[in-house]
XYZ file of C-alpha atoms in Angstrom:
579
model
C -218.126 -18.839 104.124
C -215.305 -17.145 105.922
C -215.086 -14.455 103.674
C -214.861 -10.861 105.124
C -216.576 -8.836 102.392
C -219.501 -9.657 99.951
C -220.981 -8.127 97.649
C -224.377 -8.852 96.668
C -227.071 -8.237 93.850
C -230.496 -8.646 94.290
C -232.924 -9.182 91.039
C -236.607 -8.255 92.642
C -239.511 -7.725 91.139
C -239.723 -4.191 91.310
C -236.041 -3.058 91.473
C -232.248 -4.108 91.073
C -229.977 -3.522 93.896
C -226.308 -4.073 94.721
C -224.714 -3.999 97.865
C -221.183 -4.789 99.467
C -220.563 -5.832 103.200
C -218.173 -6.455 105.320
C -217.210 -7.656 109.132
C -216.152 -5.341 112.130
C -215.865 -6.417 115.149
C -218.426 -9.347 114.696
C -221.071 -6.621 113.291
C -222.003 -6.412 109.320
C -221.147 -3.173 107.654
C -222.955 -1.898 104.876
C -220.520 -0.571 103.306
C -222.812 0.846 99.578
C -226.153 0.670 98.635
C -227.448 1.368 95.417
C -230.702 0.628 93.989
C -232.335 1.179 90.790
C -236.178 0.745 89.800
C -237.731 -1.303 87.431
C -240.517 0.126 85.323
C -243.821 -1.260 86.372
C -245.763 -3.574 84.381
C -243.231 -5.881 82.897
C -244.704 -8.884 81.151
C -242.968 -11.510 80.531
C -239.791 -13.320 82.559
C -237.270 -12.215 79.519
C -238.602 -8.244 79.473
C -238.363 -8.826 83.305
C -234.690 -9.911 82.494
C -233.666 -7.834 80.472
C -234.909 -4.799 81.849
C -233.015 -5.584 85.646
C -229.763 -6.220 83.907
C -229.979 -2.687 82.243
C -230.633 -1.494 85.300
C -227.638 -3.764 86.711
C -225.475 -2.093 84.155
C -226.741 1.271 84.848
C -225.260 0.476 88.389
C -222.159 -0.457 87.606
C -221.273 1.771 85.291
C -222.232 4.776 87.452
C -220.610 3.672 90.392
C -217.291 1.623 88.769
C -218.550 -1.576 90.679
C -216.491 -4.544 90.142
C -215.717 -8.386 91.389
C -217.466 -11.368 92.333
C -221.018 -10.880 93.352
C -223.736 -13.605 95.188
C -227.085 -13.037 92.637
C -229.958 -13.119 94.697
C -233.121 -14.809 92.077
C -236.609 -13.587 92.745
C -239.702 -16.032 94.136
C -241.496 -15.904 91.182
C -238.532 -17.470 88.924
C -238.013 -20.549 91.056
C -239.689 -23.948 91.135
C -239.868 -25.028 95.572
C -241.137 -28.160 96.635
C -240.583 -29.416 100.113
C -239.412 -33.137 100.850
C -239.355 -35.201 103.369
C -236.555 -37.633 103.808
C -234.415 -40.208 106.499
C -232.300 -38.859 108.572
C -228.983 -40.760 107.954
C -225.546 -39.976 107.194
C -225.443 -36.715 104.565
C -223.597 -38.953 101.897
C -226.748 -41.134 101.917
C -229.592 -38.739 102.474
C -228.083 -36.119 99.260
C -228.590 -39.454 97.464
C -232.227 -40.207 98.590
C -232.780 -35.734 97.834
C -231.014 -36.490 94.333
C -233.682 -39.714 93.597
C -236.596 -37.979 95.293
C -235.807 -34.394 92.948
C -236.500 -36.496 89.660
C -240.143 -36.780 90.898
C -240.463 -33.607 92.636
C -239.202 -31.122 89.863
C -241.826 -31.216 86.306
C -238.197 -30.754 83.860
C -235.870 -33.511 83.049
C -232.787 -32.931 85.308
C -230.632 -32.292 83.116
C -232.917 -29.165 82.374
C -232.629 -27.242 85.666
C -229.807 -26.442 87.763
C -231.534 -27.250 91.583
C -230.264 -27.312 95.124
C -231.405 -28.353 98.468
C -231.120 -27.433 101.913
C -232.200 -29.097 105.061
C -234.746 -27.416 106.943
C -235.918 -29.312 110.075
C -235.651 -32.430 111.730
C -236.957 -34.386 114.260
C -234.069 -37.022 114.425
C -236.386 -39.598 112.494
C -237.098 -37.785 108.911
C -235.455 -34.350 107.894
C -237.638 -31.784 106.068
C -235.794 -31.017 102.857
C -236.433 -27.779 100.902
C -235.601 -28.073 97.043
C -234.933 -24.921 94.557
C -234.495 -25.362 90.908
C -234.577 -22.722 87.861
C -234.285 -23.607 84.537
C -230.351 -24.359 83.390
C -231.296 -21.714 80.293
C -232.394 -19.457 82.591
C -230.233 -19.767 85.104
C -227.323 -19.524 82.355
C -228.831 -16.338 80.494
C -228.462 -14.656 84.610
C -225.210 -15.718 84.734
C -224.252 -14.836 81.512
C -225.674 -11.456 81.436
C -224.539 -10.188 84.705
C -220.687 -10.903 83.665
C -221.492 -9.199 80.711
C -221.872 -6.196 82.909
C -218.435 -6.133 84.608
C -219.400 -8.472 87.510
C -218.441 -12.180 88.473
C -221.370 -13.856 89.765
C -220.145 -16.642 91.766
C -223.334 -17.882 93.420
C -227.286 -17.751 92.388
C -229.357 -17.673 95.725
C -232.819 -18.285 96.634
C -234.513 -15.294 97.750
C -237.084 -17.208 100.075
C -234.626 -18.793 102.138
C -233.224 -15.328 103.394
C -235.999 -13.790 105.516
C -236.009 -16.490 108.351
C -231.983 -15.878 108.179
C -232.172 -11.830 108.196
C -234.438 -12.983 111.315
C -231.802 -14.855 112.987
C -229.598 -11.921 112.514
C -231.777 -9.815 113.845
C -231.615 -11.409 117.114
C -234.589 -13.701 116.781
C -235.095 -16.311 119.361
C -234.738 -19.817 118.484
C -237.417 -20.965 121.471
C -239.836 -18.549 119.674
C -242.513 -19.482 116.852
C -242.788 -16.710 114.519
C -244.409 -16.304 111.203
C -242.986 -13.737 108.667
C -244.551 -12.185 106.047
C -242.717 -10.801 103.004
C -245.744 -9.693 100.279
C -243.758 -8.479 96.835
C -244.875 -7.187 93.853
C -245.329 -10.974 92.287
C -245.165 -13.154 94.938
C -245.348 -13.730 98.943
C -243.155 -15.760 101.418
C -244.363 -17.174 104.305
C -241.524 -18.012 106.960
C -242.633 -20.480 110.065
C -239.514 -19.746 112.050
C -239.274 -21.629 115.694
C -237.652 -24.790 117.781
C -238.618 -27.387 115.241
C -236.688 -25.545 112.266
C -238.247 -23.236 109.543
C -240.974 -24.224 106.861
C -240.900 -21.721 103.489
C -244.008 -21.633 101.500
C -244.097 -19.002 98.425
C -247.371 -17.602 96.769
C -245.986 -17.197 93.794
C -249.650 -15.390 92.417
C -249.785 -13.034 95.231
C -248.009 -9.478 95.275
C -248.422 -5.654 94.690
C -248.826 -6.478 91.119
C -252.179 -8.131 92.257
C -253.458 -4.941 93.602
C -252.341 -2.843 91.021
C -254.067 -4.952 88.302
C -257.248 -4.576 89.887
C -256.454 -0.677 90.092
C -256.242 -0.939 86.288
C -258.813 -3.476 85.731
C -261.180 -1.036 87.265
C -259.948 2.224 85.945
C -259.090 1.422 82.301
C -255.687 2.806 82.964
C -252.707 1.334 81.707
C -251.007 -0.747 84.642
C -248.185 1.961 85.066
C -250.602 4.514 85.497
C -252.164 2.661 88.080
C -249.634 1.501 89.727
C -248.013 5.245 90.360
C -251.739 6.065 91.098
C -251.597 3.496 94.036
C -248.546 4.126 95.499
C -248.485 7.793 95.533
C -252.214 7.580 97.160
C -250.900 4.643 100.000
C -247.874 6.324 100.798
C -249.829 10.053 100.834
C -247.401 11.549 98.077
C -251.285 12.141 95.740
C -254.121 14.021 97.821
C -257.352 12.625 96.340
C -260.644 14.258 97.331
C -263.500 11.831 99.186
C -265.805 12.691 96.108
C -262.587 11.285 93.263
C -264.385 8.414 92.274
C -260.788 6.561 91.895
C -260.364 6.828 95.901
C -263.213 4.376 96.235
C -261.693 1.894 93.366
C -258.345 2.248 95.004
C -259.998 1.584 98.792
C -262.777 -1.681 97.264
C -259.312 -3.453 95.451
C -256.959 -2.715 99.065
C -259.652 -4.768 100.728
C -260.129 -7.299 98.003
C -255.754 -7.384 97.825
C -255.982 -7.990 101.602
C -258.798 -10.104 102.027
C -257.403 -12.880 99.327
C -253.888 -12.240 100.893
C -255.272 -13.095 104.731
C -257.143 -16.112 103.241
C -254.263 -17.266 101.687
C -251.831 -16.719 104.796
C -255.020 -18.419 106.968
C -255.220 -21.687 104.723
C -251.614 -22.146 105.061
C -251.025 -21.635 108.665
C -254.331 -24.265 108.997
C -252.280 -27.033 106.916
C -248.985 -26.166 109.746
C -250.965 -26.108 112.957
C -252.434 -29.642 111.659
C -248.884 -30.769 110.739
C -247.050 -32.984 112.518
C -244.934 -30.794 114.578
C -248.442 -28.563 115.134
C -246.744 -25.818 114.961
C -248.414 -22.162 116.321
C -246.912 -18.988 115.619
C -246.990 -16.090 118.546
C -246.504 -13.191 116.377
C -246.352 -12.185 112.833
C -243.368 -9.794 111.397
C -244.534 -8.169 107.645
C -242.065 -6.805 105.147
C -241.735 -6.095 101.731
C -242.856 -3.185 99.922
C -246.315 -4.558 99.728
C -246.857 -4.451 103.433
C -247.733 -1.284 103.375
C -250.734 -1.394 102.110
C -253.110 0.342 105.054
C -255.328 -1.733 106.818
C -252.651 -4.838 106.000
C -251.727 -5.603 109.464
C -255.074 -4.598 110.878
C -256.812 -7.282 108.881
C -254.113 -10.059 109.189
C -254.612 -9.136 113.492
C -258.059 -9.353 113.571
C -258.221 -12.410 110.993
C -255.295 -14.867 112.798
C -255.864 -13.832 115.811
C -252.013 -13.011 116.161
C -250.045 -9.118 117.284
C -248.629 -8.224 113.865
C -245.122 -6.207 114.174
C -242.894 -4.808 111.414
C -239.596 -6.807 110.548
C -237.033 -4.354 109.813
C -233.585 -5.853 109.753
C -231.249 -3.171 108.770
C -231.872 -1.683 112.495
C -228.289 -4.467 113.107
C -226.708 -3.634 110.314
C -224.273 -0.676 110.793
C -224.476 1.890 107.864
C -221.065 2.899 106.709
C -219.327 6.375 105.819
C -220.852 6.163 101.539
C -223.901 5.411 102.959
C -227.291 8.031 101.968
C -229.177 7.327 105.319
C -232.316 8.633 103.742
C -232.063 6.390 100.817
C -231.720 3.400 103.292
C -234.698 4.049 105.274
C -236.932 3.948 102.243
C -235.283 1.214 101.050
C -235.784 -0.929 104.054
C -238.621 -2.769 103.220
C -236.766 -3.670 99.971
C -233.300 -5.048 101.935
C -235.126 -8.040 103.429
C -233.342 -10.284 101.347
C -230.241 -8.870 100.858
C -229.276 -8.694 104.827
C -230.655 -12.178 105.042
C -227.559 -13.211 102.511
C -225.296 -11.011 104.096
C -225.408 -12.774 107.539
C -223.525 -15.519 106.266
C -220.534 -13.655 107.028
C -221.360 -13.548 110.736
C -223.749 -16.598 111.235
C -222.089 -19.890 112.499
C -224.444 -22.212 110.323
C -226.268 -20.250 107.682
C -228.534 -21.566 105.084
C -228.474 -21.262 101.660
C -228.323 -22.803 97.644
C -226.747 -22.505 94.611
C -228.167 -22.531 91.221
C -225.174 -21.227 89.017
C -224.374 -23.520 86.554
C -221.663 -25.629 87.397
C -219.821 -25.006 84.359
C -219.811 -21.077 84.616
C -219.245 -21.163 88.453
C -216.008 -23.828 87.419
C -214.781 -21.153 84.738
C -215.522 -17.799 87.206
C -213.652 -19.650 89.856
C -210.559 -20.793 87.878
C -210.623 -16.726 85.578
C -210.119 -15.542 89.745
C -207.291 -17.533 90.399
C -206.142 -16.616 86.523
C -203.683 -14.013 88.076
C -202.073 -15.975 90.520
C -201.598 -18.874 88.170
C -200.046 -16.195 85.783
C -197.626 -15.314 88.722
C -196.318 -18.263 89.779
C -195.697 -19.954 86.182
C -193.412 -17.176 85.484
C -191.844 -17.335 88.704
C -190.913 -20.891 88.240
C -189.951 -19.996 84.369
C -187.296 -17.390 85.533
C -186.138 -18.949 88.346
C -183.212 -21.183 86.582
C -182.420 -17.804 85.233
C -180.928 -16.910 88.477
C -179.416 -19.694 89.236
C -177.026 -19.619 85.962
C -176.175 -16.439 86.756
C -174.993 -16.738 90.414
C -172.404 -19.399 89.028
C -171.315 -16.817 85.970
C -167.504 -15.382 86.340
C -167.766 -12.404 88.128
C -165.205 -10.426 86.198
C -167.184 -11.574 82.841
C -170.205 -10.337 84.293
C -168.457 -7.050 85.311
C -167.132 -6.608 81.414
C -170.548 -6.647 80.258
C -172.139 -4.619 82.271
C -169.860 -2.088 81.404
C -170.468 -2.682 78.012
C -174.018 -2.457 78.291
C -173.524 0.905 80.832
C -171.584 2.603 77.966
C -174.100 1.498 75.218
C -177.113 3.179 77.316
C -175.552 6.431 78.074
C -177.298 8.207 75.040
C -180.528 6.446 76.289
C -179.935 7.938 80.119
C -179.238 11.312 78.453
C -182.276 11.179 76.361
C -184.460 9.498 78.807
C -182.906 12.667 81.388
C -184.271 15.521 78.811
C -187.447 13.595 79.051
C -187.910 13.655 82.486
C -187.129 17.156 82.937
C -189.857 17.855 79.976
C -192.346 15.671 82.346
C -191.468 17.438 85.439
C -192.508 20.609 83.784
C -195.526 19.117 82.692
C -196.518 17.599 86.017
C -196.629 20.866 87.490
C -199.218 21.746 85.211
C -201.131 19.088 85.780
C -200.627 19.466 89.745
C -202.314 23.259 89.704
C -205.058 21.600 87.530
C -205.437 18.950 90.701
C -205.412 21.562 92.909
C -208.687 22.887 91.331
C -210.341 19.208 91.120
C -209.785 18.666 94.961
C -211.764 21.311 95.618
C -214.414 19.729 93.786
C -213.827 16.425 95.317
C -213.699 18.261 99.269
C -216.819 19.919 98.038
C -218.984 17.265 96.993
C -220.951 16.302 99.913
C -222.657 19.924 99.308
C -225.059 17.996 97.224
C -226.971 16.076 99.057
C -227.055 19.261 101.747
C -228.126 21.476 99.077
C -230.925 19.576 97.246
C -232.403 19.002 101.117
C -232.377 22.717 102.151
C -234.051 23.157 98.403
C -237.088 20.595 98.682
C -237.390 21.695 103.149
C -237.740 25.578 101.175
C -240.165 24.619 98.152
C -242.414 22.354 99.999
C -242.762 24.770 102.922
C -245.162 26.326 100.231
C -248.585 24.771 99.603
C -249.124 22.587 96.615
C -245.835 23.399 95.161
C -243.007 20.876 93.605
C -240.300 20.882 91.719
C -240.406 19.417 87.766
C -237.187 19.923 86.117
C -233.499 20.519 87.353
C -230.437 21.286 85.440
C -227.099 22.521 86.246
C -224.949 24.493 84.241
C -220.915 25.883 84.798
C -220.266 29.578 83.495
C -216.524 30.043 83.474
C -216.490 34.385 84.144
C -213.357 36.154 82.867
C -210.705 37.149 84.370
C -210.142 40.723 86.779
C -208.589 43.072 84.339
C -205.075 44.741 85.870
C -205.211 47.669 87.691
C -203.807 50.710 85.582
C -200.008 50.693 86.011
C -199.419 47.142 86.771
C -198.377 44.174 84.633
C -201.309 41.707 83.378
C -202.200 38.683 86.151
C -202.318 35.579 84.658
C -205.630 34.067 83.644
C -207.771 33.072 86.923
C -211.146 31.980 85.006
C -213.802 31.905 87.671
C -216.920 28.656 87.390
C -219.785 30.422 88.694
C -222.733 27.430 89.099
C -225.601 28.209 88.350
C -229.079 25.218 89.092
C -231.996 25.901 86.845
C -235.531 24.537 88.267
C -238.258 24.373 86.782
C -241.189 24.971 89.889
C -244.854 23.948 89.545
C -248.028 25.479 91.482
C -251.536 24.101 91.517
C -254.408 26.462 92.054
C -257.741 24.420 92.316
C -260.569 27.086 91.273
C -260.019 29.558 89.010
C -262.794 32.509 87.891
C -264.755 31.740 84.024
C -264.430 34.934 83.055
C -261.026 35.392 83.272
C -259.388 34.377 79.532
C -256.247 34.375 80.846
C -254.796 33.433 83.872
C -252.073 35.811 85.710
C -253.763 36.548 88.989
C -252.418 38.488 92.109
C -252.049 35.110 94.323
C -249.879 33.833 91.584
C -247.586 36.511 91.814
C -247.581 36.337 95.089
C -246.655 32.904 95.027
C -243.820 33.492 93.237
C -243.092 35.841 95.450
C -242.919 33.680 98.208
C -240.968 31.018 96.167
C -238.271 33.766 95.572
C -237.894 34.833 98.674
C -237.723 31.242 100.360
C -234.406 30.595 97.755
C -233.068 33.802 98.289
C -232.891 32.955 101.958
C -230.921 29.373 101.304
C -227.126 29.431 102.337
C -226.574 27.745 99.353
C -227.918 30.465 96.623
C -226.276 33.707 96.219
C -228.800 34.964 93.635
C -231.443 34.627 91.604
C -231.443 36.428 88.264
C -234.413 38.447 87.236
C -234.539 38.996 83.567
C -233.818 34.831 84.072
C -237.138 34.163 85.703
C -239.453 32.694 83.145
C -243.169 31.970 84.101
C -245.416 30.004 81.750
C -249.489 28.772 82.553
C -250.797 25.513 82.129
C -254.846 25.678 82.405
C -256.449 21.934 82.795
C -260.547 21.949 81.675
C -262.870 19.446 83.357
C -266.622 18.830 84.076
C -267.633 16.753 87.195
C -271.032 16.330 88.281
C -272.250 19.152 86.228
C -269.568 21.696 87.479
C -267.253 23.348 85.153
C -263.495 23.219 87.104
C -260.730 25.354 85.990
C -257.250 24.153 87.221
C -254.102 26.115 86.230
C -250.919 25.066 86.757
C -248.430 27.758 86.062
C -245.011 26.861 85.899
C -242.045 29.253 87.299
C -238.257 28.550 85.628
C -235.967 30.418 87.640
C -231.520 30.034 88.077
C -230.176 30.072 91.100
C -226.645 31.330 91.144
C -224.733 28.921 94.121
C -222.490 30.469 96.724
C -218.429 30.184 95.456
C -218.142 28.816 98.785
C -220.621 25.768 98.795
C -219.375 24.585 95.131
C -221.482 21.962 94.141
């Protein structure tokens, strides 16, 4: 494509994300990001479905997205099966992929909407990948994400991306390198090097796997688990040596990792015996399940290979909209996505299409729709002109003066009007004077709610549950004595109520209830690190509100009192850092 922007959503496992690019200077621009999470657990390809288009809408309607959009389909939704054909002219060899696909693919044809793309070749036969997803549910995608707003002009392959967000990234084509991309449901495997690229999916393989055996193992239900397992990975949940769910969550890692290694082992057995005998150098992992610790230890000591972390968005420029924080969490996540995105700057990228033809027919003629539009009435009025550059001037003249003197009482009407609007519009300017301020103060967010969590977590086990914000609008000065009255000047005061929680781990039996002297100190502390934030100018008293929660449990014989009092306090912002 020779496009210059795309925009692009991406249907994973775990979450539903949209971005738009574009090209400067030969580089890729990201120009927004936004990503949404699915809830955990999801059984079923339509709750899958339905759930990521809610999210999709969510999206859009937050953030007013519009246009045509590439749809990026997950792993686990696609049927791939490699080919092997001549290599002759592409007329003839799309023939030979068309009569080979009715054997390959387990659905009639007319069933499935499936694509192909040419992999390799050695001059003699061409490897062949083939993608095909079901024509009902490749038309529900379609269907669903224009119900959103959006016009998806192109379903993708999500497997075919990572060796091309590799080539973007600067990868050499003299090098042999295997990439890893472990999802929640399913794994790609990407033999990149001189002899082309091979794409094997395990389809049975992901974070799910991990998280079921979590669950399996625990008797909690799967979303339980699964926050259990990535708040203990990632170290957000501090788990003592003795928790008994530290060793479940450590045994099921090493069985995740172990089955995953095997499975990465048997396949790079079946390449290195191929006929190319190809041998990878290095191995890059991505994908949110890559981060499970002791991954890249175990694949290392297993293959025999340096393992490295593939992190494409390092070439991608972020632009001005762009939450750099958000990003670098996100970057195991964007695999994909930049790997679609380099066809903007790529000379030969990759790629299929599994939009049915009939939708991608109708969302290409409803873009061209306005243009169409355009030019039939151009070519309708145009003998309009014509008969009137041959009309007798002084004719035309007598009826214009006609008409002239028939709209004066509309011109003097239409004048009261405007002056009635012109008083109006400077109303509505000094109520746009007050909304830019909002607008030129926005970016105060994201400041703010940093300095708040740097000031809060500076505090031991501390964290904030709740957040609202609320606008007071304070009454006007009254006049000084002797003058006339001002005119209203209503004052918004913002005020953000949070709702802080503190953990203490050991608390005394005999005490009944719970309101000791390092609680209040706590507090204390709490108060004082707000107070000290540019962003607060005060913090209420009689609007601090502190509540206990006491927690009762019995391990190994010991009798554990945890209490986890909650503090609700208001802080009044500075007028000057408006949120």
């Amino acid at each position: 494509m020779s496009q210059k922007k795309a925009t692009i959503v991406n249907l994973a496992a775990s979450n539903v994300s949209v971005s738009q690019f574009s090209v400067e200077s030969g580089s890729l621009v990201l120009e927004q990001f936004f990503v949404e999470e699915l809830a955990p657990g999801l059984t079923g390809d339509d709750e899958w479905l339905n759930a990521a288009i809610a999210a999709l809408a969510s999206l859009v309607n937050a953030h007013e997205l519009k246009g045509r959009v590439t749809v990026i389909a997950p792993a686990f939704l696609l049927l791939q099966k490699p080919l092997k054909v001549p290599q002759v002219e592409r007329a003839r060899q799309a023939q030979i992929v068309a009569f080979e696909a009715q054997n390959a693919i387990p659905y009639p044809l007319n069933e499935v909407i499936w694509d192909s793309q040419v992999m390799a070749s050695d001059g003699v036969e061409a490897e062949v990948l083939l993608f095909a997803l079901r024509t009902e549910i490749a038309t529900k995608i379609a269907n669903l994400v224009t119900s959103t707003g959006l016009r998806p002009m192109s379903i993708q392959a999500a497997p075919l991306l990572d060796s091309q967000a590799f080539r973007l990234a600067g990868g050499s084509a003299a090098e042999e390198v295997l990439i890893v991309n472990v999802g929640a449901r399913s794994t790609t495997l990407s033999f990149v090097g001189p002899s082309g690229v091979n794409i094997q999916s395990a389809t049975n393989i992901g974070g799910n796997l991990l998280t079921q055996g979590v669950s399996d193992n625990t008797g909690q239900p799967f979303a339980v688990s699964e926050a259990i397992k990535v708040g203990f990975f990632s170290g957000l949940v501090q788990l003592t040596e003795s928790d008994p769910q530290v060793a479940v969550l450590q045994a099921n890692a090493q069985t995740f990792i172990r089955r995953l290694s095997q499975d990465i082992n048997r396949r790079l057995i079946n390449v290195r015996r191929g006929a190319n005998g190809r041998q990878p150098t290095r191995i890059l992992v991505t994908g949110r399940g890559s981060q499970v610790p002791g991954l890249a230890e175990q694949l290392c000591e297993t293959l025999r290979l340096p393992v490295e972390t593939f992190d494409p968005s390092s070439v991608i420029t972020p632009g001005a909209g762009i939450n750099q924080e958000q990003l670098q969490r996100a970057k195991h996540q964007i695999t994909e996505v930049i790997g679609e995105a380099a066809r903007l700057t790529l000379p030969q990228p990759i790629g299929v299409n599994l939009i049915p033809r009939d939708i991608a027919s109708q969302q290409a003629f409803d873009a061209r729709k306005p243009r169409l539009l355009v030019a039939a009435l151009l070519a309708a009025v145009s003998p309009l002109f014509v008969l009137l550059a041959f009309k007798d001037s002084d004719s035309w003249n007598h009826e214009q003066t006609v008409i002239v003197q028939g709209r004066r009482s509309e011109l003097e009407n239409r004048r009261a009007l405007i002056e009635e609007s012109r008083k109006k519009s400077a109303e509505l300017a000094a109520k746009a004077k007050e909304l830019e301020s909002v607008v030129l103060n926005r970016s105060n967010w994201p400041a703010f709610l940093g300095d708040l969590q740097s000031r809060v977590g500076s505090l031991k086990n501390t964290w904030v549950e709740e957040m609202h914000v609320k606008y007071e609008t304070l009454p006007a000065a009254p006049a000084a004595e002797g003058q006339p009255a001002p005119a209203p000047a209503p004052v918004v005061v913002t005020k953000v109520v949070i709702a802080v929680r503190f953990l203490f781990a050991e608390v005394p039996l005999e005490e009944t209830r719970y309101r000791s002297g390092a609680e209040k100190t706590h507090i204390s502390r709490l108060l004082e690190a707000v107070r000290k934030s540019p962003y607060v100018a005060s913090v209420p008293e009689n609007e601090i509100v502190v509540t206990d929660q006491t927690v009762k449990s019995t391990e190994g014989g010991k009798y554990d009192i945890r209490v986890t009092p909650k503090a609700t306090i208001t802080l009044v912002i500075q007028k000057d850092k408006a949120l």
